Short mmCIF file of N, CA and C in Angstrom, two decimals:
data_model
loop_
_atom_site.label_atom_id
_atom_site.label_comp_id
_atom_site.label_asym_id
_atom_site.label_seq_id
_atom_site.Cartn_x
_atom_site.Cartn_y
_atom_site.Cartn_z
N UNK A 135 117.76 123.18 81.50
CA UNK A 135 116.65 123.49 82.37
C UNK A 135 116.36 124.97 82.26
N UNK A 136 115.10 125.33 82.26
CA UNK A 136 114.73 126.74 82.25
C UNK A 136 114.49 127.19 83.67
N UNK A 137 115.12 128.26 84.06
CA UNK A 137 114.86 128.84 85.38
C UNK A 137 115.08 130.33 85.32
N UNK A 138 114.33 131.03 86.10
CA UNK A 138 114.58 132.46 86.26
C UNK A 138 115.49 132.70 87.45
N UNK A 139 115.91 131.62 88.09
CA UNK A 139 116.72 131.73 89.30
C UNK A 139 118.19 131.74 88.90
N UNK A 140 118.77 132.92 88.87
CA UNK A 140 120.15 133.10 88.45
C UNK A 140 120.93 133.63 89.65
N UNK A 141 122.14 133.09 89.85
CA UNK A 141 123.01 133.57 90.92
C UNK A 141 124.21 134.26 90.30
N UNK A 142 124.56 135.42 90.88
CA UNK A 142 125.70 136.18 90.35
C UNK A 142 126.33 137.01 91.45
N UNK A 143 127.45 137.62 91.10
CA UNK A 143 128.20 138.47 92.01
C UNK A 143 127.27 139.44 92.74
N UNK A 144 127.38 139.48 94.07
CA UNK A 144 126.56 140.37 94.88
C UNK A 144 125.35 139.72 95.51
N UNK A 145 124.94 138.53 95.00
CA UNK A 145 123.78 137.84 95.58
C UNK A 145 124.13 137.29 96.96
N UNK A 146 123.09 137.16 97.80
CA UNK A 146 123.27 136.63 99.15
C UNK A 146 122.12 135.70 99.47
N UNK A 147 122.37 134.73 100.35
CA UNK A 147 121.29 133.88 100.82
C UNK A 147 121.62 132.41 100.83
N UNK A 148 120.60 131.61 101.15
CA UNK A 148 120.76 130.17 101.30
C UNK A 148 121.17 129.52 99.98
N UNK A 149 120.66 130.01 98.86
CA UNK A 149 121.02 129.42 97.58
C UNK A 149 122.51 129.59 97.31
N UNK A 150 123.06 130.75 97.67
CA UNK A 150 124.50 130.98 97.50
C UNK A 150 125.27 130.06 98.45
N UNK A 151 124.78 129.93 99.67
CA UNK A 151 125.42 129.02 100.63
C UNK A 151 125.46 127.60 100.09
N UNK A 152 124.35 127.13 99.51
CA UNK A 152 124.30 125.78 98.95
C UNK A 152 125.27 125.63 97.78
N UNK A 153 125.32 126.63 96.89
CA UNK A 153 126.21 126.52 95.73
C UNK A 153 127.66 126.51 96.19
N UNK A 154 127.96 127.26 97.24
CA UNK A 154 129.33 127.26 97.77
C UNK A 154 129.68 125.87 98.30
N UNK A 155 128.73 125.21 98.95
CA UNK A 155 128.98 123.85 99.44
C UNK A 155 129.19 122.90 98.27
N UNK A 156 128.39 123.05 97.21
CA UNK A 156 128.56 122.20 96.03
C UNK A 156 129.93 122.43 95.40
N UNK A 157 130.33 123.70 95.29
CA UNK A 157 131.63 124.01 94.70
C UNK A 157 132.76 123.40 95.53
N UNK A 158 132.61 123.39 96.85
CA UNK A 158 133.62 122.74 97.69
C UNK A 158 133.66 121.23 97.45
N UNK A 159 132.50 120.63 97.15
CA UNK A 159 132.49 119.20 96.79
C UNK A 159 133.29 118.99 95.50
N UNK A 160 133.19 119.94 94.59
CA UNK A 160 133.94 119.84 93.33
C UNK A 160 135.44 120.02 93.56
N UNK A 161 135.80 120.81 94.59
CA UNK A 161 137.22 120.92 94.97
C UNK A 161 137.69 119.56 95.47
N UNK A 162 136.88 118.95 96.37
CA UNK A 162 137.24 117.63 96.93
C UNK A 162 137.37 116.57 95.83
N UNK A 163 136.57 116.70 94.77
CA UNK A 163 136.61 115.74 93.67
C UNK A 163 137.75 116.03 92.68
N UNK A 164 138.41 117.17 92.87
CA UNK A 164 139.52 117.51 92.00
C UNK A 164 139.12 118.23 90.72
N UNK A 165 137.87 118.69 90.62
CA UNK A 165 137.41 119.38 89.42
C UNK A 165 137.90 120.83 89.37
N UNK A 166 137.94 121.47 90.55
CA UNK A 166 138.39 122.87 90.64
C UNK A 166 139.32 123.00 91.84
N UNK A 167 139.94 124.18 92.00
CA UNK A 167 140.91 124.36 93.09
C UNK A 167 140.52 125.42 94.11
N UNK A 168 139.55 126.27 93.82
CA UNK A 168 139.20 127.37 94.71
C UNK A 168 138.23 126.91 95.79
N UNK A 169 138.73 126.74 97.01
CA UNK A 169 137.88 126.35 98.15
C UNK A 169 137.24 127.60 98.72
N UNK A 170 135.98 127.45 99.15
CA UNK A 170 135.20 128.58 99.64
C UNK A 170 134.79 128.42 101.09
N UNK A 171 134.54 129.53 101.74
CA UNK A 171 133.89 129.54 103.04
C UNK A 171 132.40 129.73 102.75
N UNK A 172 131.56 128.72 103.06
CA UNK A 172 130.13 128.84 102.74
C UNK A 172 129.45 129.89 103.63
N UNK A 173 129.53 131.15 103.22
CA UNK A 173 128.99 132.25 104.01
C UNK A 173 127.72 132.84 103.42
N UNK A 174 127.28 132.31 102.27
CA UNK A 174 126.05 132.80 101.66
C UNK A 174 126.21 134.11 100.91
N UNK A 175 127.46 134.54 100.68
CA UNK A 175 127.71 135.79 99.95
C UNK A 175 128.45 135.46 98.66
N UNK A 176 127.85 135.80 97.53
CA UNK A 176 128.45 135.54 96.22
C UNK A 176 129.44 136.67 95.92
N UNK A 177 130.65 136.49 96.43
CA UNK A 177 131.70 137.48 96.24
C UNK A 177 132.65 137.07 95.13
N UNK A 178 133.76 137.81 94.98
CA UNK A 178 134.72 137.53 93.92
C UNK A 178 135.30 136.12 93.98
N UNK A 179 135.54 135.58 95.18
CA UNK A 179 136.10 134.24 95.28
C UNK A 179 135.09 133.19 94.80
N UNK A 180 133.82 133.36 95.14
CA UNK A 180 132.78 132.45 94.64
C UNK A 180 132.69 132.56 93.12
N UNK A 181 132.76 133.77 92.61
CA UNK A 181 132.73 133.96 91.17
C UNK A 181 133.90 133.23 90.49
N UNK A 182 135.08 133.28 91.11
CA UNK A 182 136.24 132.57 90.57
C UNK A 182 135.97 131.06 90.53
N UNK A 183 135.41 130.52 91.62
CA UNK A 183 135.11 129.09 91.66
C UNK A 183 134.06 128.72 90.61
N UNK A 184 133.07 129.58 90.42
CA UNK A 184 132.05 129.32 89.39
C UNK A 184 132.70 129.32 88.01
N UNK A 185 133.59 130.26 87.76
CA UNK A 185 134.28 130.29 86.47
C UNK A 185 135.10 129.01 86.27
N UNK A 186 135.74 128.54 87.34
CA UNK A 186 136.52 127.30 87.24
C UNK A 186 135.64 126.11 86.87
N UNK A 187 134.48 125.98 87.53
CA UNK A 187 133.63 124.83 87.24
C UNK A 187 133.02 124.96 85.84
N UNK A 188 132.72 126.20 85.42
CA UNK A 188 132.22 126.39 84.06
C UNK A 188 133.28 125.99 83.05
N UNK A 189 134.53 126.33 83.31
CA UNK A 189 135.61 125.92 82.40
C UNK A 189 135.74 124.41 82.39
N UNK A 190 135.66 123.78 83.56
CA UNK A 190 135.73 122.33 83.65
C UNK A 190 134.61 121.69 82.81
N UNK A 191 133.44 122.31 82.83
CA UNK A 191 132.29 121.78 82.08
C UNK A 191 132.28 122.26 80.63
N UNK A 192 133.34 122.95 80.21
CA UNK A 192 133.50 123.46 78.84
C UNK A 192 132.39 124.43 78.45
N UNK A 193 132.11 125.33 79.39
CA UNK A 193 131.12 126.39 79.17
C UNK A 193 131.84 127.73 79.13
N UNK A 194 131.12 128.73 78.69
CA UNK A 194 131.64 130.09 78.75
C UNK A 194 131.81 130.47 80.22
N UNK A 195 133.03 130.74 80.67
CA UNK A 195 133.26 131.03 82.10
C UNK A 195 132.89 132.46 82.46
N UNK A 196 131.57 132.73 82.53
CA UNK A 196 131.11 134.09 82.82
C UNK A 196 130.93 134.35 84.31
N UNK A 197 131.03 133.30 85.14
CA UNK A 197 130.90 133.48 86.58
C UNK A 197 129.47 133.66 87.06
N UNK A 198 128.51 133.43 86.19
CA UNK A 198 127.09 133.56 86.52
C UNK A 198 126.46 132.17 86.44
N UNK A 199 125.64 131.84 87.44
CA UNK A 199 124.97 130.54 87.44
C UNK A 199 123.57 130.72 86.87
N UNK A 200 123.45 130.38 85.59
CA UNK A 200 122.16 130.43 84.89
C UNK A 200 121.75 129.02 84.51
N UNK A 201 120.87 128.91 83.51
CA UNK A 201 120.29 127.62 83.12
C UNK A 201 121.33 126.54 82.85
N UNK A 202 122.25 126.80 81.94
CA UNK A 202 123.22 125.78 81.55
C UNK A 202 124.14 125.40 82.71
N UNK A 203 124.53 126.38 83.50
CA UNK A 203 125.42 126.08 84.63
C UNK A 203 124.69 125.26 85.68
N UNK A 204 123.41 125.59 85.94
CA UNK A 204 122.62 124.76 86.87
C UNK A 204 122.59 123.32 86.38
N UNK A 205 122.29 123.13 85.09
CA UNK A 205 122.23 121.78 84.52
C UNK A 205 123.55 121.06 84.75
N UNK A 206 124.65 121.71 84.43
CA UNK A 206 125.96 121.10 84.60
C UNK A 206 126.26 120.75 86.04
N UNK A 207 125.91 121.63 86.96
CA UNK A 207 126.16 121.38 88.38
C UNK A 207 125.37 120.16 88.84
N UNK A 208 124.09 120.08 88.45
CA UNK A 208 123.29 118.92 88.87
C UNK A 208 123.83 117.64 88.26
N UNK A 209 124.32 117.69 87.03
CA UNK A 209 124.92 116.51 86.41
C UNK A 209 126.18 116.09 87.15
N UNK A 210 127.02 117.05 87.52
CA UNK A 210 128.24 116.71 88.27
C UNK A 210 127.90 116.14 89.64
N UNK A 211 126.88 116.69 90.28
CA UNK A 211 126.47 116.15 91.58
C UNK A 211 126.00 114.71 91.43
N UNK A 212 125.25 114.42 90.35
CA UNK A 212 124.81 113.04 90.11
C UNK A 212 126.02 112.13 89.89
N UNK A 213 127.00 112.62 89.14
CA UNK A 213 128.21 111.84 88.88
C UNK A 213 128.93 111.51 90.19
N UNK A 214 128.87 112.43 91.15
CA UNK A 214 129.50 112.22 92.45
C UNK A 214 128.59 111.45 93.42
N UNK A 215 127.42 111.02 92.93
CA UNK A 215 126.42 110.33 93.76
C UNK A 215 125.95 111.19 94.93
N UNK A 216 125.88 112.48 94.69
CA UNK A 216 125.35 113.40 95.70
C UNK A 216 123.89 113.63 95.37
N UNK A 217 123.03 113.24 96.30
CA UNK A 217 121.60 113.47 96.10
C UNK A 217 121.23 114.69 96.92
N UNK A 218 121.03 115.78 96.26
CA UNK A 218 120.66 116.99 96.98
C UNK A 218 119.18 116.92 97.31
N UNK A 219 118.87 117.01 98.57
CA UNK A 219 117.48 116.92 98.98
C UNK A 219 116.84 118.29 99.16
N UNK A 220 117.60 119.32 98.87
CA UNK A 220 117.06 120.66 98.98
C UNK A 220 117.33 121.39 97.68
N UNK A 221 116.37 121.37 96.75
CA UNK A 221 116.59 122.19 95.56
C UNK A 221 116.87 123.63 95.98
N UNK A 222 117.95 124.18 95.50
CA UNK A 222 118.47 125.43 96.05
C UNK A 222 117.56 126.62 95.87
N UNK A 223 116.61 126.57 94.97
CA UNK A 223 115.80 127.75 94.71
C UNK A 223 114.57 127.86 95.59
N UNK A 224 114.30 126.89 96.42
CA UNK A 224 113.11 126.96 97.26
C UNK A 224 113.52 127.25 98.70
N UNK A 225 113.06 128.37 99.19
CA UNK A 225 113.38 128.72 100.57
C UNK A 225 112.27 128.28 101.52
N UNK A 226 111.10 127.95 100.96
CA UNK A 226 109.97 127.65 101.83
C UNK A 226 109.65 126.17 101.93
N UNK A 227 110.18 125.33 101.04
CA UNK A 227 109.84 123.92 100.99
C UNK A 227 108.34 123.74 100.83
N UNK A 228 107.72 124.62 100.05
CA UNK A 228 106.31 124.52 99.76
C UNK A 228 106.10 124.89 98.31
N UNK A 229 105.57 123.97 97.53
CA UNK A 229 105.33 124.20 96.11
C UNK A 229 103.88 123.88 95.80
N UNK A 230 103.28 124.70 94.95
CA UNK A 230 101.89 124.46 94.58
C UNK A 230 101.60 125.04 93.21
N UNK A 231 100.40 124.78 92.73
CA UNK A 231 99.94 125.19 91.40
C UNK A 231 100.33 126.64 91.12
N UNK A 232 100.99 126.85 89.98
CA UNK A 232 101.40 128.20 89.58
C UNK A 232 102.85 128.51 89.86
N UNK A 233 103.51 127.72 90.72
CA UNK A 233 104.93 127.95 91.00
C UNK A 233 105.78 127.53 89.81
N UNK A 234 106.99 128.03 89.75
CA UNK A 234 107.93 127.63 88.71
C UNK A 234 109.34 127.79 89.25
N UNK A 235 110.26 127.10 88.61
CA UNK A 235 111.66 127.25 88.98
C UNK A 235 112.35 125.91 89.19
N UNK A 236 113.56 125.99 89.73
CA UNK A 236 114.40 124.81 89.90
C UNK A 236 113.77 123.80 90.85
N UNK A 237 113.20 124.26 91.95
CA UNK A 237 112.60 123.33 92.91
C UNK A 237 111.49 122.51 92.25
N UNK A 238 110.65 123.17 91.44
CA UNK A 238 109.58 122.45 90.73
C UNK A 238 110.21 121.48 89.73
N UNK A 239 111.20 121.95 88.99
CA UNK A 239 111.88 121.12 88.00
C UNK A 239 112.41 119.85 88.65
N UNK A 240 113.13 120.00 89.78
CA UNK A 240 113.71 118.84 90.45
C UNK A 240 112.62 117.91 90.99
N UNK A 241 111.56 118.44 91.56
CA UNK A 241 110.48 117.59 92.06
C UNK A 241 109.80 116.86 90.92
N UNK A 242 109.66 117.49 89.76
CA UNK A 242 109.10 116.80 88.59
C UNK A 242 110.01 115.64 88.18
N UNK A 243 111.32 115.87 88.20
CA UNK A 243 112.24 114.78 87.89
C UNK A 243 112.07 113.64 88.89
N UNK A 244 111.97 113.97 90.18
CA UNK A 244 111.82 112.94 91.21
C UNK A 244 110.52 112.16 91.02
N UNK A 245 109.43 112.88 90.75
CA UNK A 245 108.14 112.21 90.52
C UNK A 245 108.22 111.27 89.32
N UNK A 246 108.94 111.68 88.28
CA UNK A 246 109.10 110.82 87.11
C UNK A 246 109.94 109.60 87.42
N UNK A 247 110.94 109.73 88.29
CA UNK A 247 111.72 108.56 88.71
C UNK A 247 110.80 107.55 89.40
N UNK A 248 109.89 108.03 90.23
CA UNK A 248 108.96 107.13 90.92
C UNK A 248 107.98 106.52 89.92
N UNK A 249 107.49 107.32 88.97
CA UNK A 249 106.53 106.83 87.98
C UNK A 249 107.16 105.74 87.11
N UNK A 250 108.45 105.83 86.86
CA UNK A 250 109.13 104.82 86.05
C UNK A 250 109.15 103.46 86.77
N UNK A 251 109.04 103.47 88.09
CA UNK A 251 109.08 102.24 88.88
C UNK A 251 107.69 101.79 89.34
N UNK A 252 106.68 102.66 89.20
CA UNK A 252 105.36 102.35 89.73
C UNK A 252 104.30 102.71 88.68
N UNK A 253 103.63 101.71 88.10
CA UNK A 253 102.64 101.98 87.05
C UNK A 253 101.41 102.73 87.55
N UNK A 254 101.24 102.86 88.85
CA UNK A 254 100.11 103.63 89.39
C UNK A 254 100.34 105.13 89.31
N UNK A 255 101.57 105.52 89.01
CA UNK A 255 101.90 106.94 88.92
C UNK A 255 102.13 107.33 87.46
N UNK A 256 101.68 108.51 87.10
CA UNK A 256 101.88 109.02 85.75
C UNK A 256 103.07 109.97 85.74
N UNK A 257 103.84 109.92 84.65
CA UNK A 257 104.95 110.85 84.53
C UNK A 257 104.42 112.22 84.12
N UNK A 258 105.24 113.24 84.34
CA UNK A 258 104.86 114.61 84.01
C UNK A 258 105.95 115.23 83.14
N UNK A 259 105.59 116.27 82.43
CA UNK A 259 106.56 117.02 81.65
C UNK A 259 107.48 117.76 82.64
N UNK A 260 108.78 117.62 82.45
CA UNK A 260 109.74 118.28 83.33
C UNK A 260 110.08 119.63 82.71
N UNK A 261 109.36 120.65 83.16
CA UNK A 261 109.53 121.98 82.58
C UNK A 261 109.69 123.07 83.64
N UNK A 262 109.66 122.69 84.91
CA UNK A 262 109.81 123.68 85.97
C UNK A 262 108.57 124.48 86.26
N UNK A 263 107.43 124.11 85.66
CA UNK A 263 106.18 124.80 85.90
C UNK A 263 105.20 123.87 86.60
N UNK A 264 104.70 124.30 87.74
CA UNK A 264 103.78 123.49 88.54
C UNK A 264 102.36 123.71 88.00
N UNK A 265 102.02 122.94 86.96
CA UNK A 265 100.70 123.03 86.35
C UNK A 265 99.80 121.92 86.85
N UNK A 266 98.66 121.76 86.17
CA UNK A 266 97.68 120.76 86.59
C UNK A 266 98.22 119.34 86.54
N UNK A 267 99.04 119.01 85.54
CA UNK A 267 99.58 117.65 85.44
C UNK A 267 100.48 117.36 86.64
N UNK A 268 101.28 118.33 87.04
CA UNK A 268 102.15 118.13 88.21
C UNK A 268 101.30 118.00 89.47
N UNK A 269 100.28 118.84 89.59
CA UNK A 269 99.38 118.76 90.75
C UNK A 269 98.74 117.39 90.84
N UNK A 270 98.28 116.85 89.70
CA UNK A 270 97.64 115.53 89.71
C UNK A 270 98.66 114.44 90.04
N UNK A 271 99.89 114.56 89.55
CA UNK A 271 100.93 113.57 89.87
C UNK A 271 101.23 113.60 91.37
N UNK A 272 101.26 114.80 91.94
CA UNK A 272 101.50 114.92 93.39
C UNK A 272 100.34 114.30 94.15
N UNK A 273 99.11 114.51 93.70
CA UNK A 273 97.95 113.91 94.37
C UNK A 273 98.02 112.39 94.32
N UNK A 274 98.42 111.83 93.17
CA UNK A 274 98.57 110.38 93.06
C UNK A 274 99.62 109.88 94.05
N UNK A 275 100.75 110.57 94.09
CA UNK A 275 101.83 110.20 95.01
C UNK A 275 101.32 110.26 96.45
N UNK A 276 100.64 111.34 96.80
CA UNK A 276 100.12 111.50 98.16
C UNK A 276 99.15 110.38 98.51
N UNK A 277 98.28 110.02 97.58
CA UNK A 277 97.33 108.94 97.80
C UNK A 277 98.05 107.63 98.09
N UNK A 278 99.03 107.30 97.23
CA UNK A 278 99.77 106.04 97.40
C UNK A 278 100.57 105.99 98.69
N UNK A 279 101.01 107.14 99.18
CA UNK A 279 101.84 107.18 100.38
C UNK A 279 101.05 107.46 101.65
N UNK A 280 99.73 107.61 101.53
CA UNK A 280 98.91 107.86 102.71
C UNK A 280 99.08 109.25 103.29
N UNK A 281 99.42 110.18 102.45
CA UNK A 281 99.60 111.57 102.88
C UNK A 281 98.31 112.35 102.62
N UNK A 282 98.13 113.48 103.29
CA UNK A 282 96.97 114.32 102.97
C UNK A 282 97.00 114.70 101.49
N UNK A 283 95.88 114.54 100.81
CA UNK A 283 95.82 114.74 99.35
C UNK A 283 95.35 116.16 99.06
N UNK A 284 96.32 117.04 98.85
CA UNK A 284 95.99 118.43 98.51
C UNK A 284 96.66 118.90 97.22
N UNK A 285 97.49 118.04 96.61
CA UNK A 285 98.13 118.40 95.35
C UNK A 285 99.26 119.40 95.48
N UNK A 286 99.60 119.76 96.71
CA UNK A 286 100.71 120.68 96.96
C UNK A 286 101.85 119.91 97.59
N UNK A 287 103.06 120.39 97.38
CA UNK A 287 104.21 119.78 98.03
C UNK A 287 104.55 120.64 99.23
N UNK A 288 103.96 120.26 100.36
CA UNK A 288 104.27 120.91 101.63
C UNK A 288 105.36 120.12 102.33
N UNK A 289 105.62 120.43 103.58
CA UNK A 289 106.73 119.81 104.29
C UNK A 289 106.62 118.29 104.34
N UNK A 290 105.45 117.73 104.65
CA UNK A 290 105.30 116.28 104.75
C UNK A 290 105.54 115.60 103.40
N UNK A 291 104.96 116.15 102.34
CA UNK A 291 105.14 115.56 101.01
C UNK A 291 106.58 115.74 100.56
N UNK A 292 107.14 116.93 100.79
CA UNK A 292 108.53 117.20 100.42
C UNK A 292 109.45 116.18 101.08
N UNK A 293 109.31 116.02 102.40
CA UNK A 293 110.17 115.09 103.14
C UNK A 293 109.98 113.66 102.64
N UNK A 294 108.74 113.27 102.35
CA UNK A 294 108.49 111.91 101.88
C UNK A 294 109.14 111.68 100.52
N UNK A 295 109.01 112.64 99.61
CA UNK A 295 109.62 112.51 98.29
C UNK A 295 111.13 112.39 98.42
N UNK A 296 111.72 113.25 99.22
CA UNK A 296 113.18 113.24 99.40
C UNK A 296 113.63 111.93 100.04
N UNK A 297 112.93 111.49 101.07
CA UNK A 297 113.30 110.24 101.73
C UNK A 297 113.14 109.04 100.80
N UNK A 298 112.08 109.04 100.01
CA UNK A 298 111.87 107.97 99.04
C UNK A 298 113.00 107.95 98.02
N UNK A 299 113.37 109.12 97.54
CA UNK A 299 114.43 109.20 96.53
C UNK A 299 115.79 108.80 97.10
N UNK A 300 116.03 109.09 98.34
CA UNK A 300 117.32 108.79 98.94
C UNK A 300 117.44 107.37 99.47
N UNK A 301 116.38 106.57 99.28
CA UNK A 301 116.44 105.16 99.67
C UNK A 301 117.47 104.45 98.80
N UNK A 302 118.31 103.62 99.39
CA UNK A 302 119.24 102.86 98.54
C UNK A 302 118.46 101.91 97.63
N UNK A 303 118.97 101.73 96.43
CA UNK A 303 118.32 100.83 95.47
C UNK A 303 118.38 99.40 96.01
N UNK A 304 117.29 98.68 95.84
CA UNK A 304 117.28 97.28 96.27
C UNK A 304 117.85 96.42 95.15
N UNK A 305 118.77 95.53 95.47
CA UNK A 305 119.38 94.71 94.43
C UNK A 305 118.36 93.75 93.84
N UNK A 306 118.51 93.51 92.54
CA UNK A 306 117.61 92.57 91.85
C UNK A 306 118.02 91.15 92.21
N UNK A 307 117.03 90.26 92.30
CA UNK A 307 117.31 88.85 92.64
C UNK A 307 117.73 88.08 91.43
#
């Protein structure tokens, strides 16, 4: 995944808090041993845990969460059946034309999951860039769900997408 959203030693905020929670899930799963206090501060202990998970994923253990590490973390979360409903890079829960990053990337993946199950929806290129194709896919989704059709992922659309994705799969007859 391409993202300009990189986390490293000294960073602070909700994204660091989320990654600390994910790393603790990896401790619970037995992937790493360094348990963290989710305080939102990327300090030396968080860096150690990041290096551990990078080693587990057979990556260069540089202690920095960049593109490849984000990909690996999301894959491990999927393996643990953890559906993260808050892409860590979005603090506003509002995405629109011209935005880019992990939150857009994840929403594009979610929209494609829905498109694979519903022929009324078109899939989009998963590139982390909120372009016209993504805007049109969001408008289609909003139309089908009875949401205001503005082509932006605001709180109502965000919540609907997350709730739809977190629905348990219905068994086939």
